[in-house]
C-alpha cells in the first residue's frame, strides 16, 4: 500500500516539476519579448554624475547653437529611440561633445547617459501632452519641502555626536519616516500640511521634536519664514496595533535569520502583537484594478485573516497593494474590534537610495517671482504609511550589485517568503526516500513536525512579470498560491494557463 502511495506521490511531484519548468520557459520567453534583462545576467552600466552633467550641457549646446532636436515619436505615433535615424545627428553630436571633455571615458558609458537623458526628455514631453506636468511639478516641490525637513534633522543629529550604532538606528528611522509620511500642500500651495502617523511611537516623535527645535534656533529669517508655513493636519486614520516603545516599529535583520523564531517569538514581543498562525502575502496590484466583486473580495480577505490569526505581508513599495488592504480594513474592521498587522518587507538598499544628490534642477514655472528649485533624489520610491510595521532584510551577496529600489524590495519579499519554509520545516531523518505522514504532509528527508509549520499563502491580484516570478518562487517552496481570476494581468494569465492544463489532463 505504501509503495503505491509513494508511486502516486512521485508521479505527482514529477508532473509538478514539469509544470514549474514550463512556467520558467514562459517567463524567459516573456522577458525576451519585453526586452528585459535579468539582474544576474547583465550588470547595469553606471554613469558618473559628471558624465550626466556633460550630457545635459551638450544637449543644451546642440539645441541652441546647432538647432538640433530629438523626436520622441513619429507622426503615426511610433515610439522612437535616441539611436533612431531621426535622432542620430543630435545623439552623435552629444557623444562627440562629451568625449571631447572626458576623452578617457568609455563610449558605452556616454551612450548610456545619452539614452537615459533622452528617456527623461521623452517622459517630460509625454507629461506635457497628457496635461500632467503641472501636477508633477507640484509633487516635486512637495518632495523638496519634505527633503529639507529630513536634511535639517540629519544635521541636528550629526551635531549631537551620538555613538555610531545609536546614530545609525535613528538615521534609518528618520529615513523611513521621510519615505512614508503623509504630507500635502494646502490649496493655495503656501503651507505644507503634515499628518501624524499613528504607528510612530511617542519616544520617536519626542526625539524628532528635539532635533527640530535644535535646528530651528539656527535658522535665518528666510528659514524661519518657511518653518512658519509648516502646519500639522489631522492624524492618519489608519488603525494600528498597540504602541511600541522607542523605534520598535521597524526591524532590521540579516537575510539568513531563523525566521520561525523571528515571526513567532521576537517580533510579536517587540511589536506588542499576537504571533501569527499563518502568513498571507499579497502582491500584484500596481493601480486601481477593476473587478465586479471587489467588495466581496475585500470581505473574504479580512475574514480569512481574522479566522486564521494571520499577518498580512507585502512588498513595502507596492502602494497599490496596501491601498487595497487599507480599504478592506476600513470597510470591514473597526478600530476596537481587531488589529491586523500589515508588515512591509524591504531591502536594506532602499534606505541608501533616498540619499539626495548634491545638485538641483530648476523648474520652468515661477512662483512669487522666483524659480522653483527641485532637489533630485536617486529614487522615486516611497513607503506606504498604512503599513503597521516594516522589516528590512540584509543581503550580503548583493552589496555590489544594486538594482532599483522596487526590484531590490521585490527580491527581499521573495527571499523572506522562501526562508519561512526553509526555517520552519524540522524533520527527523529516516532515510533518503520520501515519506508520507499520517497528516499527508510531505517532507524530502522524513517526517515533518506539523506543529512547527507556519503556513504561507500568496494572494495574486493582477500583477506583471515581477508578480509571476514571485509566484514561481512560492510554488518552488511547496507553498500555496491563490490567483484572483478577473483582476487582470498576471492573475488572468495564470488562471487561463491553469484552465487549459486542467482541461486536457
Short mmCIF file of C-alpha atoms in Angstrom, two decimals:
data_model
loop_
_atom_site.label_atom_id
_atom_site.label_comp_id
_atom_site.label_asym_id
_atom_site.label_seq_id
_atom_site.Cartn_x
_atom_site.Cartn_y
_atom_site.Cartn_z
CA UNK A 1 0.00 0.00 0.00
CA UNK A 2 2.83 2.33 0.92
CA UNK A 3 4.62 1.60 -2.37
CA UNK A 4 1.54 2.53 -4.42
CA UNK A 5 1.09 5.78 -2.47
CA UNK A 6 4.76 6.59 -2.93
CA UNK A 7 4.50 5.91 -6.66
CA UNK A 8 1.47 8.20 -6.98
CA UNK A 9 3.22 10.90 -4.98
CA UNK A 10 6.39 10.70 -7.06
CA UNK A 11 4.36 10.94 -10.28
CA UNK A 12 2.54 13.99 -8.89
CA UNK A 13 5.82 15.63 -7.95
CA UNK A 14 7.27 14.88 -11.39
CA UNK A 15 4.24 16.48 -13.05
CA UNK A 16 4.57 19.49 -10.74
CA UNK A 17 8.26 19.81 -11.63
CA UNK A 18 7.42 19.74 -15.33
CA UNK A 19 4.80 22.47 -14.86
CA UNK A 20 7.31 24.60 -12.94
CA UNK A 21 9.82 24.17 -15.76
CA UNK A 22 7.14 25.19 -18.28
CA UNK A 23 6.49 28.30 -16.21
CA UNK A 24 10.24 29.02 -16.21
CA UNK A 25 10.25 28.82 -20.01
CA UNK A 26 7.21 31.08 -20.26
CA UNK A 27 8.92 33.66 -18.06
CA UNK A 28 12.07 33.52 -20.18
CA UNK A 29 10.08 34.00 -23.40
CA UNK A 30 8.12 36.90 -21.91
CA UNK A 31 11.33 38.53 -20.71
CA UNK A 32 12.88 38.23 -24.17
CA UNK A 33 9.74 39.61 -25.78
CA UNK A 34 9.73 42.62 -23.46
CA UNK A 35 13.46 43.18 -23.96
CA UNK A 36 14.09 42.74 -20.23
CA UNK A 37 17.44 41.64 -18.85
CA UNK A 38 17.57 39.62 -15.65
CA UNK A 39 19.60 41.10 -12.87
CA UNK A 40 22.08 38.24 -12.70
CA UNK A 41 22.78 38.16 -16.43
CA UNK A 42 23.83 41.72 -17.08
CA UNK A 43 25.12 44.40 -14.74
CA UNK A 44 23.70 47.87 -15.41
CA UNK A 45 26.26 50.39 -16.66
CA UNK A 46 26.97 53.06 -14.06
CA UNK A 47 27.04 56.62 -15.39
CA UNK A 48 29.01 59.03 -13.15
CA UNK A 49 27.43 62.34 -12.17
CA UNK A 50 29.95 64.41 -14.16
CA UNK A 51 29.09 62.48 -17.36
CA UNK A 52 25.36 63.05 -16.78
CA UNK A 53 26.02 66.77 -16.37
CA UNK A 54 28.16 66.81 -19.52
CA UNK A 55 25.33 65.14 -21.48
CA UNK A 56 22.90 67.82 -20.32
CA UNK A 57 25.36 70.59 -21.23
CA UNK A 58 25.92 69.00 -24.65
CA UNK A 59 22.16 68.78 -25.26
CA UNK A 60 21.64 72.46 -24.43
CA UNK A 61 24.60 73.49 -26.62
CA UNK A 62 23.48 71.38 -29.60
CA UNK A 63 19.85 72.50 -29.45
CA UNK A 64 20.62 76.22 -29.06
CA UNK A 65 23.73 76.59 -31.25
CA UNK A 66 23.04 73.97 -33.95
CA UNK A 67 19.22 73.87 -33.81
CA UNK A 68 19.19 70.08 -33.49
CA UNK A 69 16.20 68.35 -31.91
CA UNK A 70 15.18 64.96 -30.58
CA UNK A 71 11.96 63.46 -31.94
CA UNK A 72 10.26 61.17 -29.45
CA UNK A 73 7.65 59.71 -31.80
CA UNK A 74 6.64 59.84 -35.45
CA UNK A 75 3.51 61.46 -36.86
CA UNK A 76 1.98 57.97 -36.99
CA UNK A 77 2.59 57.55 -33.26
CA UNK A 78 5.54 55.14 -33.38
CA UNK A 79 7.90 55.48 -30.41
CA UNK A 80 11.48 56.39 -31.35
CA UNK A 81 14.79 55.77 -29.58
CA UNK A 82 17.80 58.04 -29.12
CA UNK A 83 19.61 55.98 -31.77
CA UNK A 84 16.81 56.17 -34.36
CA UNK A 85 17.56 57.79 -37.70
CA UNK A 86 15.62 60.95 -36.80
CA UNK A 87 17.71 61.43 -33.63
CA UNK A 88 21.08 60.13 -34.79
CA UNK A 89 22.60 63.54 -35.63
CA UNK A 90 21.88 65.08 -32.21
CA UNK A 91 22.92 61.94 -30.31
CA UNK A 92 26.23 61.77 -32.18
CA UNK A 93 26.85 65.48 -31.56
CA UNK A 94 26.31 64.96 -27.82
CA UNK A 95 28.65 61.96 -27.85
CA UNK A 96 31.41 63.96 -29.57
CA UNK A 97 30.95 66.87 -27.14
CA UNK A 98 31.19 64.65 -24.03
CA UNK A 99 34.09 62.66 -25.49
CA UNK A 100 35.95 65.91 -26.04
CA UNK A 101 35.57 66.85 -22.38
CA UNK A 102 36.32 63.39 -20.99
CA UNK A 103 38.40 61.51 -23.61
CA UNK A 104 39.19 58.55 -21.31
CA UNK A 105 35.52 57.72 -20.69
CA UNK A 106 34.26 54.60 -22.43
CA UNK A 107 31.81 55.22 -25.27
CA UNK A 108 29.33 52.74 -23.77
CA UNK A 109 29.07 54.84 -20.60
CA UNK A 110 28.46 58.01 -22.63
CA UNK A 111 25.78 56.32 -24.77
CA UNK A 112 24.05 55.03 -21.64
CA UNK A 113 24.00 58.58 -20.27
CA UNK A 114 22.58 59.88 -23.56
CA UNK A 115 19.88 57.18 -23.59
CA UNK A 116 18.89 57.97 -20.00
CA UNK A 117 18.59 61.69 -20.72
CA UNK A 118 16.63 61.02 -23.93
CA UNK A 119 14.13 58.93 -21.95
CA UNK A 120 13.82 61.79 -19.44
CA UNK A 121 13.05 64.25 -22.24
CA UNK A 122 10.55 61.79 -23.73
CA UNK A 123 8.79 61.34 -20.39
CA UNK A 124 8.65 65.10 -19.85
CA UNK A 125 7.05 65.68 -23.27
CA UNK A 126 4.55 62.89 -22.66
CA UNK A 127 3.52 64.54 -19.39
CA UNK A 128 3.01 67.82 -21.24
CA UNK A 129 0.78 66.09 -23.80
CA UNK A 130 -1.23 64.37 -21.06
CA UNK A 131 -1.60 67.58 -19.06
CA UNK A 132 0.25 66.10 -16.07
CA UNK A 133 3.28 68.38 -15.98
CA UNK A 134 1.77 70.88 -13.54
CA UNK A 135 0.81 68.16 -11.06
CA UNK A 136 4.27 66.59 -11.42
CA UNK A 137 6.00 69.91 -10.71
CA UNK A 138 3.79 70.40 -7.68
CA UNK A 139 4.66 66.91 -6.46
CA UNK A 140 8.39 67.61 -6.82
CA UNK A 141 8.09 70.91 -4.93
CA UNK A 142 6.35 69.00 -2.14
CA UNK A 143 9.16 66.45 -2.20
CA UNK A 144 11.70 69.27 -1.91
CA UNK A 145 9.99 70.67 1.19
CA UNK A 146 9.90 67.22 2.79
CA UNK A 147 13.53 66.62 1.90
CA UNK A 148 14.64 69.90 3.52
CA UNK A 149 12.96 68.77 6.73
CA UNK A 150 14.88 65.47 6.62
CA UNK A 151 18.21 67.18 5.92
CA UNK A 152 17.67 69.61 8.81
CA UNK A 153 17.12 66.69 11.15
CA UNK A 154 20.20 64.89 9.81
CA UNK A 155 22.38 67.95 10.51
CA UNK A 156 20.99 68.29 14.03
CA UNK A 157 21.51 64.58 14.71
CA UNK A 158 25.11 64.63 13.46
CA UNK A 159 25.83 67.63 15.69
CA UNK A 160 24.85 65.60 18.78
CA UNK A 161 27.80 63.20 18.18
CA UNK A 162 26.00 60.08 19.42
CA UNK A 163 27.57 56.59 19.39
CA UNK A 164 27.66 55.30 15.81
CA UNK A 165 25.21 52.43 16.46
CA UNK A 166 22.60 54.73 18.02
CA UNK A 167 23.07 57.40 15.35
CA UNK A 168 22.71 54.79 12.58
CA UNK A 169 19.47 53.47 14.07
CA UNK A 170 17.96 56.95 14.40
CA UNK A 171 19.14 57.91 10.92
CA UNK A 172 17.36 54.92 9.37
CA UNK A 173 14.21 55.62 11.38
CA UNK A 174 14.18 59.20 10.08
CA UNK A 175 14.50 57.98 6.50
CA UNK A 176 11.59 55.57 7.00
CA UNK A 177 9.52 58.44 8.38
CA UNK A 178 10.53 60.59 5.38
CA UNK A 179 9.55 57.90 2.85
CA UNK A 180 6.20 57.07 4.44
CA UNK A 181 4.97 60.44 5.70
CA UNK A 182 1.56 61.76 4.68
CA UNK A 183 2.38 65.30 3.56
CA UNK A 184 0.48 67.58 1.21
CA UNK A 185 0.27 71.21 0.13
CA UNK A 186 -2.62 73.45 1.07
CA UNK A 187 -4.93 74.50 -1.76
CA UNK A 188 -3.08 77.79 -2.24
CA UNK A 189 0.26 75.91 -2.03
CA UNK A 190 1.52 78.23 0.72
CA UNK A 191 1.55 75.66 3.53
CA UNK A 192 2.97 72.17 3.95
CA UNK A 193 0.47 70.02 5.86
CA UNK A 194 1.86 67.03 7.75
CA UNK A 195 -0.44 64.27 9.00
CA UNK A 196 0.91 62.45 12.10
CA UNK A 197 1.40 58.72 11.53
CA UNK A 198 -0.35 56.54 14.08
CA UNK A 199 2.25 53.78 14.09
CA UNK A 200 5.15 56.02 15.16
CA UNK A 201 6.00 55.75 18.87
CA UNK A 202 5.85 58.71 21.23
CA UNK A 203 9.55 58.26 22.00
CA UNK A 204 10.45 58.69 18.34
CA UNK A 205 8.19 61.74 17.94
CA UNK A 206 9.68 63.31 21.06
CA UNK A 207 13.21 62.79 19.77
CA UNK A 208 12.37 64.28 16.38
CA UNK A 209 10.78 67.31 18.07
CA UNK A 210 14.03 67.87 19.97
CA UNK A 211 16.03 67.70 16.74
CA UNK A 212 13.62 70.12 15.05
CA UNK A 213 13.80 72.62 17.93
CA UNK A 214 17.61 72.42 17.98
CA UNK A 215 17.83 73.25 14.29
CA UNK A 216 15.19 75.99 14.50
CA UNK A 217 17.45 78.01 16.79
CA UNK A 218 19.99 78.21 13.95
CA UNK A 219 17.56 79.30 11.22
CA UNK A 220 17.92 82.60 9.41
CA UNK A 221 14.99 84.88 8.63
CA UNK A 222 14.08 83.07 5.40
CA UNK A 223 14.27 79.68 7.13
CA UNK A 224 12.00 80.86 9.94
CA UNK A 225 9.51 82.14 7.36
CA UNK A 226 9.43 78.73 5.65
CA UNK A 227 9.15 76.99 9.00
CA UNK A 228 6.11 79.09 9.91
CA UNK A 229 4.32 77.69 6.84
CA UNK A 230 4.59 74.09 8.07
CA UNK A 231 1.42 73.01 9.88
CA UNK A 232 0.14 69.78 11.44
CA UNK A 233 -3.04 68.34 9.95
CA UNK A 234 -5.41 65.72 11.31
CA UNK A 235 -3.84 62.38 12.25
CA UNK A 236 -3.78 59.48 9.83
CA UNK A 237 -6.96 57.41 10.15
CA UNK A 238 -5.28 54.04 9.69
CA UNK A 239 -5.93 51.67 12.67
CA UNK A 240 -2.70 50.40 14.19
CA UNK A 241 -1.57 47.92 16.85
CA UNK A 242 -0.71 48.95 20.39
CA UNK A 243 2.10 51.44 20.65
CA UNK A 244 5.63 50.06 20.74
CA UNK A 245 8.39 51.80 22.69
CA UNK A 246 11.38 53.54 21.11
CA UNK A 247 11.97 52.53 17.45
CA UNK A 248 10.34 49.09 17.66
CA UNK A 249 8.00 49.71 14.71
CA UNK A 250 10.79 48.80 12.32
CA UNK A 251 13.19 45.86 12.48
CA UNK A 252 16.43 45.28 10.60
CA UNK A 253 17.54 41.65 10.27
CA UNK A 254 20.11 39.63 8.30
CA UNK A 255 18.81 37.71 5.31
CA UNK A 256 19.74 34.35 6.88
CA UNK A 257 17.99 34.78 10.24
CA UNK A 258 15.86 31.93 11.67
CA UNK A 259 12.51 33.37 10.61
CA UNK A 260 10.50 30.81 12.58
CA UNK A 261 11.85 32.22 15.84
CA UNK A 262 11.63 35.76 14.46
CA UNK A 263 7.96 35.60 13.48
CA UNK A 264 6.69 33.62 16.45
CA UNK A 265 8.95 34.90 19.19
CA UNK A 266 10.96 38.06 18.72
CA UNK A 267 8.69 40.29 16.60
CA UNK A 268 5.39 39.69 18.49
CA UNK A 269 7.11 40.73 21.73
CA UNK A 270 8.84 43.69 20.12
CA UNK A 271 5.71 44.93 18.36
CA UNK A 272 3.29 44.01 21.15
CA UNK A 273 1.02 41.96 18.86
CA UNK A 274 -0.17 38.35 18.81
CA UNK A 275 2.12 35.87 17.00
CA UNK A 276 0.83 34.77 13.58
CA UNK A 277 -0.71 31.38 12.93
CA UNK A 278 -0.25 31.95 9.19
CA UNK A 279 1.26 34.43 6.74
CA UNK A 280 -0.94 35.87 3.98
CA UNK A 281 1.29 37.57 1.42
CA UNK A 282 -0.40 39.83 -1.13
CA UNK A 283 1.21 41.01 -4.35
CA UNK A 284 0.49 42.24 -7.85
CA UNK A 285 -1.66 45.36 -7.61
CA UNK A 286 0.01 48.29 -9.37
CA UNK A 287 -3.04 50.53 -9.65
CA UNK A 288 -6.80 50.56 -9.05
CA UNK A 289 -7.84 47.37 -10.81
CA UNK A 290 -11.43 46.71 -11.86
CA UNK A 291 -13.27 43.58 -10.78
CA UNK A 292 -17.01 43.12 -10.35
CA UNK A 293 -17.00 41.59 -6.86
CA UNK A 294 -14.20 43.72 -5.35
CA UNK A 295 -16.22 44.34 -2.18
CA UNK A 296 -16.72 40.61 -1.63
CA UNK A 297 -13.02 40.04 -2.25
CA UNK A 298 -12.13 42.56 0.46
CA UNK A 299 -14.60 40.98 2.86
CA UNK A 300 -13.30 37.46 2.21
CA UNK A 301 -9.70 38.63 2.69
CA UNK A 302 -10.45 40.16 6.10
CA UNK A 303 -12.45 37.10 7.18
CA UNK A 304 -9.53 34.86 6.19
CA UNK A 305 -7.10 36.99 8.20
CA UNK A 306 -9.32 37.10 11.28
CA UNK A 307 -10.29 33.43 11.25
CA UNK A 308 -6.69 32.22 10.85
CA UNK A 309 -4.92 34.76 13.06
CA UNK A 310 -2.70 35.77 10.15
CA UNK A 311 -0.35 38.63 9.50
CA UNK A 312 -0.56 40.38 6.12
CA UNK A 313 2.82 40.75 4.41
CA UNK A 314 3.52 42.90 1.35
CA UNK A 315 6.45 44.21 -0.64
CA UNK A 316 6.93 47.55 1.12
CA UNK A 317 6.93 49.70 -2.03
CA UNK A 318 3.72 48.25 -3.55
CA UNK A 319 1.39 51.12 -2.68
CA UNK A 320 -1.47 49.64 -4.74
CA UNK A 321 -1.49 46.51 -2.59
CA UNK A 322 -1.56 48.44 0.67
CA UNK A 323 -4.27 50.79 -0.60
CA UNK A 324 -6.44 47.75 -1.34
CA UNK A 325 -5.76 46.31 2.15
CA UNK A 326 -6.43 49.69 3.76
CA UNK A 327 -9.84 49.91 2.07
CA UNK A 328 -10.64 46.34 3.11
CA UNK A 329 -9.71 47.03 6.74
CA UNK A 330 -11.61 50.32 6.88
CA UNK A 331 -14.74 48.75 5.37
CA UNK A 332 -14.84 45.55 7.42
CA UNK A 333 -12.89 46.12 10.66
CA UNK A 334 -13.44 48.64 13.44
CA UNK A 335 -10.57 50.07 15.46
CA UNK A 336 -11.66 48.41 18.71
CA UNK A 337 -12.60 45.09 17.13
CA UNK A 338 -9.35 43.78 15.68
CA UNK A 339 -5.85 44.98 14.90
CA UNK A 340 -4.32 43.46 11.78
CA UNK A 341 -0.53 43.68 11.43
CA UNK A 342 0.36 44.80 7.89
CA UNK A 343 4.10 44.26 7.53
CA UNK A 344 6.14 45.79 4.71
CA UNK A 345 9.21 43.81 3.58
CA UNK A 346 12.09 45.86 2.22
CA UNK A 347 15.70 45.58 1.19
CA UNK A 348 18.35 47.43 3.17
CA UNK A 349 19.44 49.05 -0.08
CA UNK A 350 16.22 51.06 -0.29
CA UNK A 351 17.47 53.29 2.54
CA UNK A 352 20.67 54.04 0.67
CA UNK A 353 18.72 55.09 -2.44
CA UNK A 354 17.00 58.04 -0.78
CA UNK A 355 20.28 59.89 -0.26
CA UNK A 356 19.76 63.14 -2.22
CA UNK A 357 22.32 64.03 -4.85
CA UNK A 358 24.22 67.27 -4.41
CA UNK A 359 22.67 69.01 -7.39
CA UNK A 360 19.43 70.79 -8.24
CA UNK A 361 17.22 71.32 -11.25
CA UNK A 362 15.27 74.47 -11.95
CA UNK A 363 11.62 74.24 -12.95
CA UNK A 364 10.32 76.46 -15.74
CA UNK A 365 7.31 77.69 -13.77
CA UNK A 366 7.78 80.59 -11.40
CA UNK A 367 6.11 81.24 -8.06
CA UNK A 368 6.29 84.54 -6.24
CA UNK A 369 8.87 85.81 -8.75
CA UNK A 370 11.43 83.05 -8.09
CA UNK A 371 12.30 79.86 -9.95
CA UNK A 372 11.36 76.56 -8.35
CA UNK A 373 14.46 74.70 -7.15
CA UNK A 374 13.84 70.95 -7.06
CA UNK A 375 16.32 68.65 -5.28
CA UNK A 376 16.98 65.48 -7.25
CA UNK A 377 16.94 62.17 -5.41
CA UNK A 378 18.25 58.83 -6.61
CA UNK A 379 14.90 57.13 -6.04
CA UNK A 380 11.22 57.88 -6.55
CA UNK A 381 10.07 55.00 -4.35
CA UNK A 382 8.02 55.62 -1.23
CA UNK A 383 6.82 53.51 1.66
CA UNK A 384 3.09 53.38 2.22
CA UNK A 385 2.26 54.81 5.68
CA UNK A 386 -0.61 52.34 6.05
CA UNK A 387 1.84 49.59 6.95
CA UNK A 388 1.89 49.00 10.68
CA UNK A 389 5.48 47.70 10.76
CA UNK A 390 8.49 47.30 8.48
CA UNK A 391 11.16 44.59 8.19
CA UNK A 392 14.44 45.46 6.44
CA UNK A 393 16.33 42.46 5.08
CA UNK A 394 20.07 42.48 4.54
CA UNK A 395 21.53 40.62 1.57
CA UNK A 396 25.29 40.11 1.81
CA UNK A 397 25.50 38.70 -1.74
CA UNK A 398 24.04 41.83 -3.35
CA UNK A 399 26.23 44.54 -1.81
CA UNK A 400 27.99 45.32 -5.07
CA UNK A 401 25.09 44.72 -7.47
CA UNK A 402 22.29 47.20 -6.90
CA UNK A 403 19.08 47.43 -8.86
CA UNK A 404 16.20 49.84 -8.40
CA UNK A 405 14.54 50.19 -5.00
CA UNK A 406 11.44 48.34 -6.21
CA UNK A 407 13.43 45.42 -7.67
CA UNK A 408 15.52 45.06 -4.51
CA UNK A 409 12.40 45.10 -2.34
CA UNK A 410 10.78 42.53 -4.63
CA UNK A 411 13.81 40.25 -4.20
CA UNK A 412 13.71 40.73 -0.42
CA UNK A 413 9.99 39.87 -0.46
CA UNK A 414 10.68 36.61 -2.34
CA UNK A 415 13.61 35.65 -0.11
CA UNK A 416 11.59 36.24 3.04
CA UNK A 417 8.71 34.02 1.90
CA UNK A 418 11.14 31.30 0.82
CA UNK A 419 13.08 31.37 4.09
CA UNK A 420 9.94 30.94 6.20
CA UNK A 421 9.51 27.48 4.72
CA UNK A 422 13.21 26.66 4.99
CA UNK A 423 13.39 27.73 8.63
CA UNK A 424 10.13 26.19 9.79
CA UNK A 425 10.33 22.66 8.45
CA UNK A 426 12.08 20.50 11.08
CA UNK A 427 12.49 16.86 10.16
CA UNK A 428 13.58 13.61 11.69
CA UNK A 429 15.94 11.77 9.35
CA UNK A 430 14.88 8.23 8.49
CA UNK A 431 16.33 7.58 5.04
CA UNK A 432 16.70 9.22 1.66
CA UNK A 433 13.31 8.05 0.40
CA UNK A 434 10.31 10.37 0.66
CA UNK A 435 7.70 9.57 3.32
CA UNK A 436 4.01 10.35 3.78
CA UNK A 437 2.93 11.22 7.32
CA UNK A 438 -0.46 10.49 8.82
CA UNK A 439 -1.42 14.11 8.00
CA UNK A 440 -0.36 13.65 4.36
CA UNK A 441 2.39 16.23 4.86
CA UNK A 442 5.34 15.62 2.57
CA UNK A 443 8.99 16.08 3.52
CA UNK A 444 12.02 15.31 1.39
CA UNK A 445 14.01 13.69 4.18
CA UNK A 446 11.47 12.31 6.59
CA UNK A 447 8.58 13.02 8.90
CA UNK A 448 7.54 16.64 9.40
CA UNK A 449 6.67 18.13 12.78
CA UNK A 450 3.42 19.75 11.68
CA UNK A 451 3.06 21.82 14.85
CA UNK A 452 6.15 23.81 13.81
CA UNK A 453 4.88 24.73 10.35
CA UNK A 454 3.91 28.35 9.67
CA UNK A 455 1.65 28.24 6.59
CA UNK A 456 2.35 30.75 3.82
CA UNK A 457 -0.29 31.69 1.25
CA UNK A 458 0.40 34.11 -1.59
CA UNK A 459 -2.60 36.02 -2.99
CA UNK A 460 -2.04 37.29 -6.54
CA UNK A 461 -4.21 40.19 -7.68
CA UNK A 462 -3.43 41.49 -11.18
CA UNK A 463 0.40 41.89 -11.48
CA UNK A 464 3.08 41.68 -14.15
CA UNK A 465 6.36 39.85 -14.81
CA UNK A 466 7.65 40.52 -11.27
CA UNK A 467 4.50 39.02 -9.79
CA UNK A 468 4.93 35.88 -11.93
CA UNK A 469 8.46 35.47 -10.60
CA UNK A 470 7.16 35.77 -7.04
CA UNK A 471 4.53 33.11 -7.74
CA UNK A 472 7.20 30.82 -9.14
CA UNK A 473 9.37 31.32 -6.05
CA UNK A 474 6.47 30.46 -3.73
CA UNK A 475 5.46 27.36 -5.72
CA UNK A 476 9.01 26.05 -5.72
CA UNK A 477 8.86 26.01 -1.90
CA UNK A 478 5.63 23.94 -1.93
CA UNK A 479 3.52 26.83 -0.62
CA UNK A 480 0.06 27.75 -1.87
CA UNK A 481 -0.91 30.50 -4.30
CA UNK A 482 -4.41 31.96 -4.61
CA UNK A 483 -4.99 33.61 -8.00
CA UNK A 484 -7.82 36.15 -8.29
CA UNK A 485 -9.25 35.48 -11.75
CA UNK A 486 -10.67 38.53 -13.49
CA UNK A 487 -8.35 41.02 -11.77
CA UNK A 488 -6.20 41.30 -14.91
CA UNK A 489 -2.52 40.96 -15.77
CA UNK A 490 -0.55 38.01 -14.43
CA UNK A 491 -3.54 36.71 -12.46
CA UNK A 492 -5.62 36.29 -15.63
CA UNK A 493 -2.63 34.78 -17.44
CA UNK A 494 -2.07 32.11 -14.76
CA UNK A 495 -5.78 31.43 -14.48
CA UNK A 496 -6.01 30.82 -18.23
CA UNK A 497 -2.94 28.56 -18.16
CA UNK A 498 -4.39 26.56 -15.27
CA UNK A 499 -7.72 26.12 -17.02
CA UNK A 500 -6.00 24.95 -20.22
CA UNK A 501 -3.82 22.47 -18.33
CA UNK A 502 -6.69 21.01 -16.28
CA UNK A 503 -8.97 20.82 -19.30
CA UNK A 504 -6.64 18.44 -21.16
CA UNK A 505 -5.36 16.36 -18.23
#
